[in-house]
Short mmCIF file of C-alpha atoms in Angstrom, two decimals:
data_model
loop_
_atom_site.label_atom_id
_atom_site.label_comp_id
_atom_site.label_asym_id
_atom_site.label_seq_id
_atom_site.Cartn_x
_atom_site.Cartn_y
_atom_site.Cartn_z
CA UNK A 221 34.42 -84.01 72.45
CA UNK A 222 36.69 -82.55 75.10
CA UNK A 223 39.57 -80.27 74.21
CA UNK A 224 43.06 -81.79 74.32
CA UNK A 225 45.30 -80.01 76.85
CA UNK A 226 48.36 -78.34 75.33
CA UNK A 227 50.78 -80.40 77.48
CA UNK A 228 49.49 -83.74 76.16
CA UNK A 229 51.93 -85.47 73.79
CA UNK A 230 49.78 -86.93 71.02
CA UNK A 231 52.56 -89.33 69.97
CA UNK A 232 52.78 -90.81 73.46
CA UNK A 233 49.01 -90.78 73.91
CA UNK A 234 47.40 -90.76 70.44
CA UNK A 235 43.89 -91.55 71.59
CA UNK A 236 40.49 -89.95 71.14
CA UNK A 237 38.79 -88.57 74.24
CA UNK A 238 35.34 -89.68 75.32
CA UNK A 239 33.47 -88.49 78.38
CA UNK A 240 30.50 -89.44 80.51
CA UNK A 241 28.71 -86.90 82.68
CA UNK A 242 28.15 -88.28 86.17
CA UNK A 243 26.40 -86.67 89.13
CA UNK A 244 29.66 -85.25 90.58
CA UNK A 245 31.50 -84.49 87.35
CA UNK A 246 32.62 -85.65 83.94
CA UNK A 247 34.88 -88.67 83.55
CA UNK A 248 37.22 -89.03 80.62
CA UNK A 249 37.75 -92.47 79.09
CA UNK A 250 39.43 -94.10 76.14
CA UNK A 251 37.51 -96.39 73.81
CA UNK A 252 39.92 -97.65 71.14
CA UNK A 253 39.61 -100.48 68.62
CA UNK A 254 36.84 -103.06 68.25
CA UNK A 255 36.19 -106.65 69.28
CA UNK A 256 35.82 -108.16 72.74
CA UNK A 257 36.35 -105.50 75.41
CA UNK A 258 39.42 -105.11 77.60
CA UNK A 259 38.81 -102.68 80.48
CA UNK A 260 41.89 -101.16 82.15
CA UNK A 261 41.51 -99.71 85.65
CA UNK A 262 44.29 -97.47 86.99
CA UNK A 263 45.36 -96.57 90.52
CA UNK A 264 47.10 -93.53 91.99
CA UNK A 265 48.55 -91.05 91.00
CA UNK A 266 48.20 -92.40 87.47
CA UNK A 267 45.44 -92.26 84.84
CA UNK A 268 44.66 -93.99 81.52
CA UNK A 269 48.08 -92.77 80.29
CA UNK A 270 49.70 -95.59 82.32
CA UNK A 271 48.08 -98.15 79.97
CA UNK A 272 49.12 -96.46 76.69
CA UNK A 273 51.63 -99.14 75.62
CA UNK A 274 49.12 -101.94 76.12
CA UNK A 275 46.28 -100.04 74.43
CA UNK A 276 48.33 -99.11 71.35
CA UNK A 277 49.05 -102.77 70.76
CA UNK A 278 45.88 -104.53 71.94
CA UNK A 279 43.45 -102.12 70.26
CA UNK A 280 44.39 -103.72 66.92
CA UNK A 281 42.31 -106.77 67.87
CA UNK A 282 40.23 -105.72 70.86
CA UNK A 283 38.10 -102.87 72.11
CA UNK A 284 40.22 -101.19 74.78
CA UNK A 285 38.46 -99.06 77.38
CA UNK A 286 40.36 -97.09 80.04
CA UNK A 287 38.67 -94.51 82.27
CA UNK A 288 40.31 -91.78 84.32
CA UNK A 289 38.78 -91.82 87.80
CA UNK A 290 37.29 -88.53 88.96
CA UNK A 291 40.16 -86.47 90.33
CA UNK A 292 42.71 -88.05 87.99
CA UNK A 293 43.99 -87.56 84.46
CA UNK A 294 41.65 -85.67 82.17
CA UNK A 295 38.55 -86.23 84.30
CA UNK A 296 36.94 -83.48 86.40
CA UNK A 297 38.30 -82.89 89.90
CA UNK A 298 35.24 -81.87 91.93
CA UNK A 299 35.71 -80.53 95.46
CA UNK A 300 32.62 -82.31 96.80
CA UNK A 301 33.30 -85.92 95.71
CA UNK A 302 34.13 -88.58 98.34
CA UNK A 303 37.19 -89.94 96.44
CA UNK A 304 36.96 -93.25 98.29
CA UNK A 305 37.63 -96.51 96.42
CA UNK A 306 33.95 -97.41 96.97
CA UNK A 307 32.79 -94.15 95.32
CA UNK A 308 35.16 -94.73 92.37
CA UNK A 309 33.83 -98.30 92.04
CA UNK A 310 30.29 -96.91 91.74
CA UNK A 311 31.45 -94.57 88.95
CA UNK A 312 33.18 -97.40 87.10
CA UNK A 313 30.02 -99.48 87.27
CA UNK A 314 28.02 -96.56 85.81
CA UNK A 315 30.49 -96.26 82.93
CA UNK A 316 30.50 -99.98 82.13
CA UNK A 317 26.68 -100.07 82.31
CA UNK A 318 26.57 -97.07 79.97
CA UNK A 319 28.82 -98.90 77.49
CA UNK A 320 26.77 -102.10 77.89
CA UNK A 321 29.80 -104.38 77.88
CA UNK A 322 29.93 -108.15 78.05
CA UNK A 323 32.72 -110.77 77.96
CA UNK A 324 35.05 -108.26 79.60
CA UNK A 325 38.75 -108.87 80.19
CA UNK A 326 39.27 -106.77 83.33
CA UNK A 327 42.82 -105.50 83.91
CA UNK A 328 43.44 -103.86 87.29
CA UNK A 329 46.41 -102.25 89.01
CA UNK A 330 47.06 -100.60 92.38
CA UNK A 331 43.82 -99.01 93.72
CA UNK A 332 42.24 -100.11 90.45
CA UNK A 333 42.24 -103.60 91.98
CA UNK A 334 39.50 -103.18 94.56
CA UNK A 335 37.73 -100.61 92.34
CA UNK A 336 37.58 -102.92 89.30
CA UNK A 337 37.12 -106.17 91.21
CA UNK A 338 34.08 -104.70 92.97
CA UNK A 339 32.47 -104.71 89.50
CA UNK A 340 33.55 -108.31 88.85
CA UNK A 341 32.05 -109.40 92.20
CA UNK A 342 28.76 -107.72 91.34
CA UNK A 343 28.63 -108.89 87.71
CA UNK A 344 30.78 -112.06 87.46
CA UNK A 345 28.73 -113.24 84.48
CA UNK A 346 30.02 -110.31 82.42
CA UNK A 347 33.71 -110.84 83.16
CA UNK A 348 35.57 -113.34 80.99
CA UNK A 349 39.13 -112.88 82.28
CA UNK A 350 40.75 -111.20 85.29
CA UNK A 351 44.23 -109.72 84.96
CA UNK A 352 45.73 -108.65 88.29
CA UNK A 353 48.79 -106.34 88.49
CA UNK A 354 50.36 -105.39 91.86
CA UNK A 355 47.16 -104.80 93.82
CA UNK A 356 44.96 -106.18 96.62
CA UNK A 357 41.28 -106.80 97.47
CA UNK A 358 41.31 -107.10 101.27
CA UNK A 359 41.95 -104.84 104.22
CA UNK A 360 45.61 -104.19 104.82
CA UNK A 361 45.50 -104.24 108.63
CA UNK A 362 48.28 -106.86 108.72
CA UNK A 363 50.54 -104.50 106.74
CA UNK A 364 51.50 -102.41 109.78
CA UNK A 365 53.88 -100.14 107.88
CA UNK A 366 51.25 -99.28 105.25
CA UNK A 367 48.62 -98.72 107.96
CA UNK A 368 50.90 -96.46 109.98
CA UNK A 369 51.65 -94.32 106.92
CA UNK A 370 47.98 -94.20 105.88
CA UNK A 371 46.85 -93.06 109.33
CA UNK A 372 49.51 -90.35 109.35
CA UNK A 373 48.56 -89.27 105.81
CA UNK A 374 44.89 -88.93 106.73
CA UNK A 375 45.77 -86.09 109.13
CA UNK A 376 46.55 -82.44 108.51
CA UNK A 377 50.24 -82.95 107.72
CA UNK A 378 49.41 -85.72 105.26
CA UNK A 379 46.87 -83.51 103.53
CA UNK A 380 49.45 -80.74 103.29
CA UNK A 381 52.07 -83.10 101.79
CA UNK A 382 49.64 -84.47 99.21
CA UNK A 383 47.74 -81.37 98.20
CA UNK A 384 50.35 -78.61 98.64
CA UNK A 385 53.60 -80.42 97.87
CA UNK A 386 52.31 -82.94 95.28
CA UNK A 387 53.82 -85.75 97.35
CA UNK A 388 52.22 -88.53 95.28
CA UNK A 389 53.27 -87.64 91.69
CA UNK A 390 56.56 -85.97 92.71
CA UNK A 391 57.94 -88.37 95.31
CA UNK A 392 55.92 -91.59 95.48
CA UNK A 393 55.58 -92.17 91.74
CA UNK A 394 59.37 -92.35 91.11
CA UNK A 395 59.60 -94.86 93.99
CA UNK A 396 57.30 -97.10 91.98
CA UNK A 397 59.96 -97.70 89.33
CA UNK A 398 62.63 -100.35 89.68
CA UNK A 399 64.63 -98.77 86.84
CA UNK A 400 64.19 -95.01 87.05
CA UNK A 401 65.28 -94.58 83.39
CA UNK A 402 61.72 -95.56 82.37
CA UNK A 403 60.39 -92.46 84.11
CA UNK A 404 61.67 -89.95 81.57
CA UNK A 405 61.10 -86.24 82.10
CA UNK A 406 58.42 -86.31 79.42
CA UNK A 407 56.57 -89.29 80.93
CA UNK A 408 56.79 -87.77 84.43
CA UNK A 409 55.31 -84.52 83.09
CA UNK A 410 52.20 -86.45 82.01
CA UNK A 411 51.69 -87.55 85.61
CA UNK A 412 52.42 -84.13 87.10
CA UNK A 413 50.32 -81.94 84.78
CA UNK A 414 46.85 -83.34 85.61
CA UNK A 415 47.69 -82.75 89.29
CA UNK A 416 49.02 -79.23 88.96
CA UNK A 417 47.04 -77.50 91.75
CA UNK A 418 46.25 -78.31 95.39
CA UNK A 419 42.55 -78.72 94.51
CA UNK A 420 43.42 -81.18 91.73
CA UNK A 421 45.41 -83.32 94.18
CA UNK A 422 42.54 -84.02 96.55
CA UNK A 423 41.93 -87.44 94.98
CA UNK A 424 45.50 -88.58 95.58
CA UNK A 425 45.28 -87.57 99.24
CA UNK A 426 41.95 -89.31 99.79
CA UNK A 427 43.40 -92.54 98.35
CA UNK A 428 46.31 -92.38 100.80
CA UNK A 429 43.90 -91.95 103.72
CA UNK A 430 41.55 -94.64 102.44
CA UNK A 431 44.08 -97.47 102.90
CA UNK A 432 43.12 -97.45 106.59
CA UNK A 433 39.67 -95.82 106.38
CA UNK A 434 38.29 -98.19 103.72
CA UNK A 435 39.18 -101.36 105.65
CA UNK A 436 35.53 -102.43 106.15
CA UNK A 437 34.76 -102.03 102.43
CA UNK A 438 37.89 -103.97 101.43
CA UNK A 439 36.91 -106.73 103.90
CA UNK A 440 33.44 -106.91 102.40
CA UNK A 441 34.95 -107.44 98.92
CA UNK A 442 37.30 -110.17 100.16
CA UNK A 443 34.47 -112.07 101.86
CA UNK A 444 32.87 -112.46 98.41
CA UNK A 445 36.04 -113.71 96.67
CA UNK A 446 34.54 -117.14 95.92
CA UNK A 447 32.49 -115.43 93.17
CA UNK A 448 35.74 -114.91 91.23
CA UNK A 449 36.90 -118.54 91.43
CA UNK A 450 35.27 -119.49 88.14
CA UNK A 451 36.82 -116.61 86.15
CA UNK A 452 40.25 -117.39 84.61
CA UNK A 453 42.82 -115.24 86.42
CA UNK A 454 46.26 -114.09 85.37
CA UNK A 455 48.48 -112.39 87.94
CA UNK A 456 51.34 -110.31 86.50
CA UNK A 457 53.55 -109.07 89.32
CA UNK A 458 56.44 -106.65 89.42
CA UNK A 459 58.66 -108.33 92.03
CA UNK A 460 60.77 -105.22 92.65
CA UNK A 461 57.79 -103.18 93.93
CA UNK A 462 58.91 -100.79 96.72
CA UNK A 463 55.37 -99.55 97.38
CA UNK A 464 53.49 -102.83 97.89
CA UNK A 465 55.05 -105.87 99.62
CA UNK A 466 55.54 -109.20 97.83
CA UNK A 467 53.39 -110.82 100.54
CA UNK A 468 50.35 -109.50 98.65
CA UNK A 469 51.23 -111.77 95.72
CA UNK A 470 51.53 -114.71 98.13
CA UNK A 471 48.00 -114.03 99.37
CA UNK A 472 46.59 -113.97 95.82
CA UNK A 473 48.34 -117.26 94.99
CA UNK A 474 47.20 -118.91 98.22
CA UNK A 475 43.52 -118.08 97.67
CA UNK A 476 43.48 -118.46 93.88
CA UNK A 477 45.71 -121.52 93.34
CA UNK A 478 44.43 -121.99 89.77
CA UNK A 479 45.60 -118.52 88.69
CA UNK A 480 48.42 -118.24 86.18
CA UNK A 481 51.27 -116.19 87.64
CA UNK A 482 53.86 -114.23 85.68
CA UNK A 483 56.60 -112.54 87.72
CA UNK A 484 58.56 -109.69 86.18
CA UNK A 485 61.73 -107.95 87.28
CA UNK A 486 59.98 -104.58 87.53
CA UNK A 487 58.71 -102.13 90.08
CA UNK A 488 55.16 -101.13 90.95
CA UNK A 489 54.51 -99.56 87.55
CA UNK A 490 55.29 -102.71 85.59
CA UNK A 491 53.05 -101.70 82.68
CA UNK A 492 55.47 -98.78 82.15
CA UNK A 493 58.73 -100.67 82.72
CA UNK A 494 57.82 -103.96 81.03
CA UNK A 495 55.22 -102.72 78.55
CA UNK A 496 55.55 -105.41 75.88
CA UNK A 497 55.84 -108.29 78.39
CA UNK A 498 52.65 -107.14 80.12
CA UNK A 499 50.88 -106.83 76.76
CA UNK A 500 52.05 -110.27 75.62
CA UNK A 501 50.94 -111.88 78.89
CA UNK A 502 47.46 -110.30 78.61
CA UNK A 503 47.20 -111.48 74.98
CA UNK A 504 48.27 -115.02 75.88
CA UNK A 505 45.70 -115.19 78.68
CA UNK A 506 42.87 -114.04 76.39
CA UNK A 507 43.88 -116.41 73.57
CA UNK A 508 44.03 -119.45 75.86
CA UNK A 509 40.30 -119.97 75.36
#
């Protein structure tokens, strides 16, 4: 059992820690409740903390599993890990194999989209529902603004901004809220503390760079999208997202016309801003069977 850091508010995040030792370091994950599994996959610069509202509620009837990627949250932050979405996807697969899960409801957000959906593409028979929140699974070449920023961020100045100035948790994270009141000082502290040194922020920088660098891997995932057509899909989208354009939702809807779509007046971190609506939508999707 890992030690709880002193800064962690046990009322906000009242969960037991579990860990799995991987080749490059130890990953922390939550495993709460029992029943059919719901796996929550976070993006950047967040960690399993971002899913706390959903887990508190859904763990009454389901087994809720939420890992922290290496370099995020309470997981190790090794200097010699690749920190690419592909490398994180390999770690997620190792964790889910270790837990021997079946009939998974897979909930993905932000970079957790391609990371989690890579597992669904490889093991579609184990995934019962897909829940998509403000994410993508294709290369973003058409998004010229995102590409321009990513290419800049992959250079020396970008690395300085991310690792030295904590650009992602300090400046980008607040941009992800439509109503800033939801990012209280206490909540923000839980995103800043795990990333409190330049070395700890390497993962956030690598993600920024990977938007352009991981194009071939994203393309490879998208080419296999037909494998997901038979899995019931719910898309919950924060329409006031300042970080990802609404055109991404249009692409999901175009290629998965049978998906159920729920639009919320929320920013990028809709699971924070519209916690109960997100939980209710997930529950409704699972209970539709």
